[in-house]
Coordinates of C-alpha atoms and ligand atoms in Angstrom, one line a residue:
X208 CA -95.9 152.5 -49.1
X209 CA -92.6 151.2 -48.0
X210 CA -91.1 148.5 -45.7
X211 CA -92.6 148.4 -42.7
X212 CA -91.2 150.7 -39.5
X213 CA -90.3 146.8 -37.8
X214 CA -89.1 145.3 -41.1
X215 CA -86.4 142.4 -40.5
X216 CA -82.9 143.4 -41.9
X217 CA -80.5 141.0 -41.3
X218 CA -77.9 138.5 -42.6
X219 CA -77.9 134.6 -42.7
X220 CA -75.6 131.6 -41.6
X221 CA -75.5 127.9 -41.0
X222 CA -73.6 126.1 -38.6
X223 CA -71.5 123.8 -41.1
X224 CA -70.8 126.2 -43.4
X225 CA -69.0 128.7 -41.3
X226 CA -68.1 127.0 -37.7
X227 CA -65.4 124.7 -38.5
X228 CA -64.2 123.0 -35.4
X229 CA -65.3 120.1 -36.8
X230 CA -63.7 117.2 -34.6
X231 CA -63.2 119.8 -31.2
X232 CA -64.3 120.0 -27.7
X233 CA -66.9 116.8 -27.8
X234 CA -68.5 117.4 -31.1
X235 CA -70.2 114.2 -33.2
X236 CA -70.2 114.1 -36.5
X237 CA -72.7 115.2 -38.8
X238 CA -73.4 113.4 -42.2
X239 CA -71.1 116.4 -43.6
X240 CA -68.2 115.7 -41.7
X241 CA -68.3 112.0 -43.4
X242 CA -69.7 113.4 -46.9
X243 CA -66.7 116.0 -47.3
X244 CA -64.0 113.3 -46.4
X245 CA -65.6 111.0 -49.4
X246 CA -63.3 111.3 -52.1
X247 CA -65.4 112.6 -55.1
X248 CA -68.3 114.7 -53.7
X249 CA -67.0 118.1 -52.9
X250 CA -65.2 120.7 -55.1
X251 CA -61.5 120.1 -55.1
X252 CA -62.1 117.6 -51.7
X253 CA -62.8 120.9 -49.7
X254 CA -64.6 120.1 -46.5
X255 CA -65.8 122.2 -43.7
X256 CA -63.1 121.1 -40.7
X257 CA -62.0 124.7 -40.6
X258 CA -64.3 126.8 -42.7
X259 CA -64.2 130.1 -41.8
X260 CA -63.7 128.9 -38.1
X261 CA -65.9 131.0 -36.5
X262 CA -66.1 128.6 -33.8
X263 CA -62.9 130.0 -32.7
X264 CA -63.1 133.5 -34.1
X265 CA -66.5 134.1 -32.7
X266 CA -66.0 137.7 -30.7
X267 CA -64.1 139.2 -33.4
X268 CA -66.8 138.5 -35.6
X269 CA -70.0 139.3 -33.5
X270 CA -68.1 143.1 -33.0
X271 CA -67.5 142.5 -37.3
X272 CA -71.9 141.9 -37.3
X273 CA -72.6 144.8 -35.3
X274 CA -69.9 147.2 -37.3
X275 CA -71.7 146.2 -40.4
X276 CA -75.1 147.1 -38.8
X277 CA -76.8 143.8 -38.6
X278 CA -79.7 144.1 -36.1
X279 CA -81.3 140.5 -37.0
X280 CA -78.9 137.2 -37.5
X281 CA -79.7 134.0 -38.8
X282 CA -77.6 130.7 -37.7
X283 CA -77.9 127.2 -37.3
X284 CA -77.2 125.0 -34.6
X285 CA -74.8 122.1 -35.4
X286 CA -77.0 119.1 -33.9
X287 CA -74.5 116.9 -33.2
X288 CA -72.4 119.7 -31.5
X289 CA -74.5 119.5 -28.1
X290 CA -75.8 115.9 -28.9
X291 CA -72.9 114.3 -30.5
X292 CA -75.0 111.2 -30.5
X293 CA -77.9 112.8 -32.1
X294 CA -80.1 111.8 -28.6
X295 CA -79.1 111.7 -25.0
X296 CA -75.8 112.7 -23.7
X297 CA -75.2 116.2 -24.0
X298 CA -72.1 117.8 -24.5
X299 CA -71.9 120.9 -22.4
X300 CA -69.3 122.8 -24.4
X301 CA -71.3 123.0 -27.6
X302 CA -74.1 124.2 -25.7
X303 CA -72.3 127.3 -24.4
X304 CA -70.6 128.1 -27.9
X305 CA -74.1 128.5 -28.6
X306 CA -74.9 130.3 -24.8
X307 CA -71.6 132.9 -25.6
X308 CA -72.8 133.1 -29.4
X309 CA -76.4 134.3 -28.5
X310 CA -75.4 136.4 -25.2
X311 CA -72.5 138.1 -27.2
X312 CA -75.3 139.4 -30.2
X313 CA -77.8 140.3 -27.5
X314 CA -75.2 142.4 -25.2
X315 CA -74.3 144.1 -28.8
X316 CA -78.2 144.7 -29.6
X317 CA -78.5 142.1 -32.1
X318 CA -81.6 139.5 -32.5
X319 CA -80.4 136.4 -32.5
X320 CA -83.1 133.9 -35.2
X321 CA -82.2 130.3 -34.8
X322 CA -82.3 128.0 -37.2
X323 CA -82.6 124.4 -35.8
X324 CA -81.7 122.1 -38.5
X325 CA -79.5 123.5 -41.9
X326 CA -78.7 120.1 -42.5
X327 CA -75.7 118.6 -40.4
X328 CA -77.4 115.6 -39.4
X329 CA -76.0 113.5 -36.7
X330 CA -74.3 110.9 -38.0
X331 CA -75.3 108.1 -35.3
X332 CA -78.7 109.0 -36.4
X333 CA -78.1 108.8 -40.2
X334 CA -76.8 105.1 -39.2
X335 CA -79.9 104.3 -37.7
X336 CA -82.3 105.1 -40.4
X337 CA -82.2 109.3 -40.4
X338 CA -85.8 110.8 -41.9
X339 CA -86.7 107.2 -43.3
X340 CA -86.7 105.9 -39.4
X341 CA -90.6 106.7 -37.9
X342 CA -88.5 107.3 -34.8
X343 CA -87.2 110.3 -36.1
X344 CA -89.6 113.1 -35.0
X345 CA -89.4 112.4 -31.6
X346 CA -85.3 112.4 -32.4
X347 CA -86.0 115.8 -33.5
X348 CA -88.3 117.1 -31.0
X349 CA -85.4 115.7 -27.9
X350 CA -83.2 118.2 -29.7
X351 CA -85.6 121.2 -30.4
X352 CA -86.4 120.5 -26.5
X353 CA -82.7 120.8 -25.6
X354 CA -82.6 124.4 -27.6
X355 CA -85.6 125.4 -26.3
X356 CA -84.7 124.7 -22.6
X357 CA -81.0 126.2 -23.0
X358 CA -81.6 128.9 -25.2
X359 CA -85.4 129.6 -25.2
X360 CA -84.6 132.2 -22.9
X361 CA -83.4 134.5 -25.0
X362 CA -83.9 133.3 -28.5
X363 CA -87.3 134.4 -29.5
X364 CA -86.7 133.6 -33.1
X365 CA -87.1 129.8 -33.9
X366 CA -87.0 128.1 -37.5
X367 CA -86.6 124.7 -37.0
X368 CA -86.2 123.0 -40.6
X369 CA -84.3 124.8 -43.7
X370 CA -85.3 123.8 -46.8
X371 CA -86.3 120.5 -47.0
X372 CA -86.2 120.3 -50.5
X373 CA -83.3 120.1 -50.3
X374 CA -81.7 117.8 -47.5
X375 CA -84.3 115.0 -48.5
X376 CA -84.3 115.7 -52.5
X377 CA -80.1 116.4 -52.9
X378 CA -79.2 114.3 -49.8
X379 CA -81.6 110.8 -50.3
X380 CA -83.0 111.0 -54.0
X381 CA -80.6 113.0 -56.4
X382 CA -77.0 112.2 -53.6
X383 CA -75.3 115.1 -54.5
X384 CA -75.2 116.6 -51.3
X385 CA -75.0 114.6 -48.1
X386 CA -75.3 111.9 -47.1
X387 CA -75.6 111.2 -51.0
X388 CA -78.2 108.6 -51.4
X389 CA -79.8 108.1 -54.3
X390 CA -83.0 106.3 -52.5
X391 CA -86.1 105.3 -54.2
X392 CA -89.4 107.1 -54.2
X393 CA -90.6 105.3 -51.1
X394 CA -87.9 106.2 -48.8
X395 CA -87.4 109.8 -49.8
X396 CA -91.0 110.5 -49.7
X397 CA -91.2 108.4 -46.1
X398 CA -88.4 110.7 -44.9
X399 CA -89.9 113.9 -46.3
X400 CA -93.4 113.3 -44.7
X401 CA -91.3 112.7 -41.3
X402 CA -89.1 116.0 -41.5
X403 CA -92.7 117.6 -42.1
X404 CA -93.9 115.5 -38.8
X405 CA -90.4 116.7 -37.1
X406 CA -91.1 120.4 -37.7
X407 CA -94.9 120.0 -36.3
X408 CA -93.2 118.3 -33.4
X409 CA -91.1 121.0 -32.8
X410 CA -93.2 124.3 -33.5
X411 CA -95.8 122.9 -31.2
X412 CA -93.4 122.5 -28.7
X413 CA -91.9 125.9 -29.2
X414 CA -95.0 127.8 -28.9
X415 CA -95.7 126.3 -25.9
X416 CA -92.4 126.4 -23.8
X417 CA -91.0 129.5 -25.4
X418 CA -92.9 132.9 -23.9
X419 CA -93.4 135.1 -26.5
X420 CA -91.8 133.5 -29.4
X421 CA -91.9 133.8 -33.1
X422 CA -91.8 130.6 -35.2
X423 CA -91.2 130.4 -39.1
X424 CA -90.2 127.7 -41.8
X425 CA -87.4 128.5 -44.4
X426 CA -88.4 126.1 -47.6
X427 CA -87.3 126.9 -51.3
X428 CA -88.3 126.4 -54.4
X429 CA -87.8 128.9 -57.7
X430 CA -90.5 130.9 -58.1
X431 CA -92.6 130.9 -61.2
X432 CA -92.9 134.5 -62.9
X433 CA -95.3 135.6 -65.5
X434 CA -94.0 136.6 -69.1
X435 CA -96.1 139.6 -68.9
X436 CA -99.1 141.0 -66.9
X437 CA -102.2 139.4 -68.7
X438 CA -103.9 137.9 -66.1
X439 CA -103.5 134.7 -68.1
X440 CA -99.7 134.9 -68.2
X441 CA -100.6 135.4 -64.2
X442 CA -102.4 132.4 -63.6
X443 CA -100.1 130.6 -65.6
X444 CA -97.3 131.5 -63.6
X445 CA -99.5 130.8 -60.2
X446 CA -100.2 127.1 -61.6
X447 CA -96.6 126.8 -62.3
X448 CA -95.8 127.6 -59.1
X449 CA -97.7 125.6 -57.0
X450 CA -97.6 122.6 -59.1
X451 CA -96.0 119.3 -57.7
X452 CA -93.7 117.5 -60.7
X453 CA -94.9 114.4 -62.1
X454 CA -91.2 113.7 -62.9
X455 CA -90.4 111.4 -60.2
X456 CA -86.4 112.1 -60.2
X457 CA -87.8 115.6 -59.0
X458 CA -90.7 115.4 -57.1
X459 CA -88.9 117.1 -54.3
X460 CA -88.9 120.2 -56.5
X461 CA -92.0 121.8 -55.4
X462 CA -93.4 124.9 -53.2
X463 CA -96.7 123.1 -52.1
X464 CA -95.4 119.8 -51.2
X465 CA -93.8 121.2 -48.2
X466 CA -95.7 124.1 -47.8
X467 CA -99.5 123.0 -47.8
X468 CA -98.9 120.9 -45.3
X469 CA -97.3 122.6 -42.8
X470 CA -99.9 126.2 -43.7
X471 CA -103.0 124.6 -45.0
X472 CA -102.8 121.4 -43.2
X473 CA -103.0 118.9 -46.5
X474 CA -100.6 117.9 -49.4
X475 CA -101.6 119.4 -52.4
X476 CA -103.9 117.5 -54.8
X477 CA -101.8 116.9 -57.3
X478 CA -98.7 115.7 -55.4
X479 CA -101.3 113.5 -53.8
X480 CA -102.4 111.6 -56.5
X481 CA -98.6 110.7 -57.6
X482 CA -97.0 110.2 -54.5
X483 CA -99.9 109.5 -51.6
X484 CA -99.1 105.6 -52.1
X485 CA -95.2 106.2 -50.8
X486 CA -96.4 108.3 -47.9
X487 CA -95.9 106.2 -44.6
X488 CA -99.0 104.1 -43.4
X489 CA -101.4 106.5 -41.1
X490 CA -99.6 109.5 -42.8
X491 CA -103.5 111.2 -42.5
X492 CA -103.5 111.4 -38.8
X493 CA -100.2 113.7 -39.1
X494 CA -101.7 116.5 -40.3
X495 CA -103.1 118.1 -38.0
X496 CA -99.8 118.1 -36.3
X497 CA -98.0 119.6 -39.2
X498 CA -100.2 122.1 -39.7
X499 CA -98.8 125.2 -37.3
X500 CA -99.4 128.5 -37.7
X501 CA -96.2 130.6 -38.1
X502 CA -95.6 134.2 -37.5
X503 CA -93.9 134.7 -40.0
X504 CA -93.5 132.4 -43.5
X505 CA -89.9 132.4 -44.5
X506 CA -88.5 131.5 -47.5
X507 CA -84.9 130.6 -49.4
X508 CA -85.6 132.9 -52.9
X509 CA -82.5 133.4 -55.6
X510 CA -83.7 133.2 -59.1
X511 CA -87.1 132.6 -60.7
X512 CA -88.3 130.8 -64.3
X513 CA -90.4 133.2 -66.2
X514 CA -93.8 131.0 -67.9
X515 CA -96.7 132.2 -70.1
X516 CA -100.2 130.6 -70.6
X517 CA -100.3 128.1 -73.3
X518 CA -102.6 125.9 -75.2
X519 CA -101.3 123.0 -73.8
X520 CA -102.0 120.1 -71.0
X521 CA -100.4 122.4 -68.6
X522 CA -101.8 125.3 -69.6
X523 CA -98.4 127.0 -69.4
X524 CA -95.1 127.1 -71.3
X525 CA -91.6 128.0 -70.0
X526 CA -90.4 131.5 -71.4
X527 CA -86.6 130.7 -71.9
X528 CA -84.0 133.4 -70.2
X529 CA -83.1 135.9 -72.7
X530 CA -79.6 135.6 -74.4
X531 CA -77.2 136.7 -72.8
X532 CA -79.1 137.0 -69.6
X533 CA -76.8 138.0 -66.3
X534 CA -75.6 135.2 -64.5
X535 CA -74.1 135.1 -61.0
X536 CA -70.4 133.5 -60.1
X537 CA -72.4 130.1 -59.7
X538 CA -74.1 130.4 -63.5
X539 CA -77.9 131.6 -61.6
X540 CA -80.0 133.7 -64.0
X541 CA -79.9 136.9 -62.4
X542 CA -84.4 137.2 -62.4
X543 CA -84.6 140.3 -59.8
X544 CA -88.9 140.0 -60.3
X545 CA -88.3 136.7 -58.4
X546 CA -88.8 138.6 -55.2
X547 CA -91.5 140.6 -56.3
X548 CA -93.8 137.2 -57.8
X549 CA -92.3 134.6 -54.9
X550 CA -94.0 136.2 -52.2
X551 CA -96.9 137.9 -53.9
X552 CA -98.1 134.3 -54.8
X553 CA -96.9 132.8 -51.6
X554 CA -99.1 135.3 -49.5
X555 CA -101.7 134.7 -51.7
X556 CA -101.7 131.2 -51.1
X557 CA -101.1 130.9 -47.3
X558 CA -101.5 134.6 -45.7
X559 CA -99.0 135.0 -43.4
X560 CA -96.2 137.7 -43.8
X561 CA -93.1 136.5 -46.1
X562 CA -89.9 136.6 -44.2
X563 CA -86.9 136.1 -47.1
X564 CA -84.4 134.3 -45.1
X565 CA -82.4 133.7 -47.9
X566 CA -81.5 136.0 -50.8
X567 CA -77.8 137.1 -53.0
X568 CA -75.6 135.8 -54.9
X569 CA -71.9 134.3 -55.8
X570 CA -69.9 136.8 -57.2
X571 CA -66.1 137.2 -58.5
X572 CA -64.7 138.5 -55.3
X573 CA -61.0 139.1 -55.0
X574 CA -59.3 141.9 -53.1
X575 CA -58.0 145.0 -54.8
X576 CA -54.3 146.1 -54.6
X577 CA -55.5 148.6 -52.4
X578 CA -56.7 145.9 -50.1
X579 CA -60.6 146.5 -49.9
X580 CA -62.8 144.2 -52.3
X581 CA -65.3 146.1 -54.6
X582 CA -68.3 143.9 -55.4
X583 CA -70.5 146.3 -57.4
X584 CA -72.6 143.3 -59.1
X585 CA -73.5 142.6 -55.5
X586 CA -75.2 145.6 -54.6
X587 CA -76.8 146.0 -58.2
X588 CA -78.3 142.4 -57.4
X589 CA -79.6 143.1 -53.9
X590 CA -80.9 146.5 -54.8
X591 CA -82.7 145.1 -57.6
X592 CA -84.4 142.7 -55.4
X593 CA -85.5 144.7 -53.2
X594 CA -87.0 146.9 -55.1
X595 CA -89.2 144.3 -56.8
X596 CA -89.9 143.1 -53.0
X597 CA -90.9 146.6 -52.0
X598 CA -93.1 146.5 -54.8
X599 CA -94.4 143.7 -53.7
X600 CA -95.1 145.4 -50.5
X601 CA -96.5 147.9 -51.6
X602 CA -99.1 145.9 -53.7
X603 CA -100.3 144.5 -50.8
X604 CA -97.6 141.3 -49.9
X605 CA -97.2 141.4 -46.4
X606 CA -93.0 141.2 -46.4
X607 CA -91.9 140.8 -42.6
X608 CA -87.8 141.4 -43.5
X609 CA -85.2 140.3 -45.8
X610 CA -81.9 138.3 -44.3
X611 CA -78.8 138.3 -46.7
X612 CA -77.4 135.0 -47.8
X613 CA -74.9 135.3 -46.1
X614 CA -72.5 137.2 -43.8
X615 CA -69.6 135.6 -45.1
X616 CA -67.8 133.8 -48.0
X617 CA -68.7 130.2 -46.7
X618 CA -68.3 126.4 -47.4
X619 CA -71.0 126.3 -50.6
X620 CA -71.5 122.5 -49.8
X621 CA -70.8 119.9 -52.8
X622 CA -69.2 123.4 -54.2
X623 CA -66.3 123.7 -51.3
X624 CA -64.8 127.0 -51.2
X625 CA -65.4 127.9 -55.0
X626 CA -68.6 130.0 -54.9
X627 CA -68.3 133.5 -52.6
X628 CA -71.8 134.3 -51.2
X629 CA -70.6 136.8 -48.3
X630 CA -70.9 140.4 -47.8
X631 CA -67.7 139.9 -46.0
X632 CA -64.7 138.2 -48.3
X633 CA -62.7 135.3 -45.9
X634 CA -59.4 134.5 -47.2
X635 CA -59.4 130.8 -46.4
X636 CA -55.5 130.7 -45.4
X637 CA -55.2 133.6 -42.8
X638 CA -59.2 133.3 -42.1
X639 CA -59.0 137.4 -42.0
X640 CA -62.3 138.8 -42.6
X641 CA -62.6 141.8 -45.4
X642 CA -65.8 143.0 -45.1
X643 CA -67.4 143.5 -49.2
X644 CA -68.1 147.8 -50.6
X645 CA -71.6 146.2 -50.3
X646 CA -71.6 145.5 -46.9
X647 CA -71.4 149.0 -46.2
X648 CA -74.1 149.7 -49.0
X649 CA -76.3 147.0 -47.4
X650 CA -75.4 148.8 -44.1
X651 CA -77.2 152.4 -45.7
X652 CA -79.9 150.4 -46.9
X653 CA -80.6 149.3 -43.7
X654 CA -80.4 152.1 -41.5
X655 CA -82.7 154.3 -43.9
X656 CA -85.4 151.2 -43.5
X657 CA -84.8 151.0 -47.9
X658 CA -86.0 154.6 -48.2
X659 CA -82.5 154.8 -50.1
X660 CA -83.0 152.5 -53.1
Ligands
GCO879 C1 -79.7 127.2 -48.6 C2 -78.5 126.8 -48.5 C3 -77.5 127.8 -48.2 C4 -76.7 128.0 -49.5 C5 -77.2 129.1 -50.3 C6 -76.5 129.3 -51.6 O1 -80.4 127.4 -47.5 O2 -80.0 127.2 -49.7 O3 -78.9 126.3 -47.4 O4 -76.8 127.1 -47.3 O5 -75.4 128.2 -49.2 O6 -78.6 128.8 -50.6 O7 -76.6 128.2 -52.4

């Protein structure tokens, strides 16, 4: 068995990262404008004003996506680009970046998939309250309505939350990303129960204004491998997985926390028992709201922790990397099986085909004296993933495509300009665009639907 004839092959972005244009033609701000003007909390004081400006340089690079062969593309919308105040007025002009952005891939033959929210929060809303604010669903659901009515059209792709993990855990409980709180338990679990509310909000709402469309989720969290194949070492890893920390500094760390909800309709047992008392009052009568079916079940996948089974309270032990282990530009393990265990327990668990919106690395990348940029550890990365993914398929994981992380060398948040994720280098100075040896490797892969690797 291989990939499936309609398997997803594509490439990922998010609005902050790449757009600049960060103070242009009626923008807000977003809690990352203010975050990467805070002395202190990103690399070197780098900040996303310009990025890789793609809000300017938008034609050259649609015609740069479809020379590379990219039939599916990920992006985000910058919230506070069309509603600079988070809610009511709208500003035209960020709606028709978006309007030229998803007509220009469609007139090339590209899919455009939308992510609604990869964290630039409107500022205005962050002021009164953000996540923590029981207003803030219905904040949420006036902007998925906006990008439902303008785009809806012809976007049949919607995700509306990425990784909330993240944005609540690094942005209101550990503050290293934006808007760097460090809140306590009650407030970050408050806000994370209402971004879980916010997604219901919104996926209902999709499915019934948008004809036709396809909805997924893009959450994160490491997967947990098996040392080896004894089925013990297997349910170890599975336990592992889907269990929610009792380390309160990183509850937010978890796969079931924000997935059960949203696929099986509950918080997990566990989590419950440590955390149900900081959930917001009436949090029960949420659930059936947060729990939407999906056409697909996306997640944000990198590197995995191997465990084995163990005669402890646990019942499993961490397996520590082996020395010497290969590490990616940002120190990641290098754990290609991630891909093959991540989604064979995640199907397991909630059935529905595993999209990988997110997957690759930070690499080295300089060009050559010859001008191109050779980025072999690149392609030996992705091809190792997805050969343990088309294992996976072809033991039985449903695996509805695989979207690189990302296009282009980016803004790496708290890590400015210092970690290269693209398949396409940016010099940051002349913002010319080199596209990676593995782009056009990726580009093979994808036209011979992975019969190549
Ligand atoms: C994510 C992040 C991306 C990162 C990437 C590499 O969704 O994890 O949102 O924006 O750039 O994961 O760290």
């Amino acid at each position: 068995m291989t990939f499936s004839k309609d398997f997803i092959w594509g490439a990922a972005t998010a609005s902050y990262q790449i757009e600049g244009a960060a103070f242009e033609d009626g923008k807000g701000l977003s809690v990352w404008d203010r975050f990467s003007h805070t002395p202190g909390k990103v690399f070197m004081g780098h900040t996303g004003d310009v990025a890789c400006d793609h809000y300017h340089l938008m034609e050259q690079d649609l015609d740069m996506i479809k020379s590379l062969g990219i039939k599916n593309y990920r992006f985000s919308i910058s919230w506070p680009r069309i509603l600079p105040e988070g809610v009511g007025k709208r500003n035209e002009k960020g709606i028709d970046f978006y309007n030229k952005l998803i007509d220009g891939l469609l007139n090339r033959g590209i899919r455009p998939m939308m992510t609604l929210f990869h964290w630039d929060y409107p500022l205005e809303l962050h002021k009164r309250g953000s996540w923590e604010n029981s207003d803030s669903p219905h904040w949420f659901l006036e902007f998925a309505s906006l990008c439902a009515k303008q785009f809806g059209d012809r976007v049949k792709d919607f995700i509306p939350l990425n990784e909330p993990a993240c944005f609540i855990g690094m942005g209101h409980a550990s503050g290293e990303h934006a808007p760097g709180l460090k809140l306590p338990l009650p407030a970050s679990i408050a806000m994370g129960h209402h971004a879980l509310k916010s997604n219901g909000l919104a996926l209902a709402m999709l499915r019934q204004s948008v004809p036709g469309v396809h909805l997924g989720y893009a959450p994160n969290a490491n997967p947990v491998m098996p040392f080896t194949n004894t089925p013990e070492d297997i349910q170890a890893a599975r336990k592992a997985y889907f269990r929610v920390s009792d380390n309160p500094a990183s509850w937010y760390w978890s796969a079931s926390w924000w997935s059960d909800p949203v696929m099986l309709g509950h918080y997990p047992q566990d989590g419950l028992k440590l955390y149900e008392r900081y959930l917001p009052k009436g949090w029960e009568k949420d659930m059936p709201l947060i729990h939407q079916k999906l056409d697909y079940y996306g997640q944000n996948i990198y590197h995995g922790q191997y465990v084995k089974a163990a005669d402890n309270s646990l019942g499993y032990e961490v397996v520590p990397h082996p020395r010497g282990i290969g590490q990616t530009a940002s120190g990641w393990p290098i754990t290609p099986e991630c891909l093959y265990w991540g989604p064979r327990f995640l199907y397991e668990r909630y059935k529905t085909p595993i999209l990988i919106t997110e997957n690759g690395l930070a690499n080295q990348d300089t060009p050559s004296l010859d001008g191109k940029v050779y980025d072999p550890g690149r392609e030996n990365y992705v091809n190792r993933h997805l050969l343990a993914l088309k294992k996976a398929q072809a033991d039985g994981t449903e695996i509805a495509g695989y979207l690189y992380w990302s296009l282009m060398d980016n803004f790496e948040w708290a890590q400015g300009y210092a970690h290269r994720f693209g398949m396409v280098y940016v010099d940051y100075e002349s913002l010319q665009r080199i596209p990676k040896e593995s782009a056009w490797w990726y580009k093979r892969v994808m036209e011979t639907n992975g019969e190549n690797l």
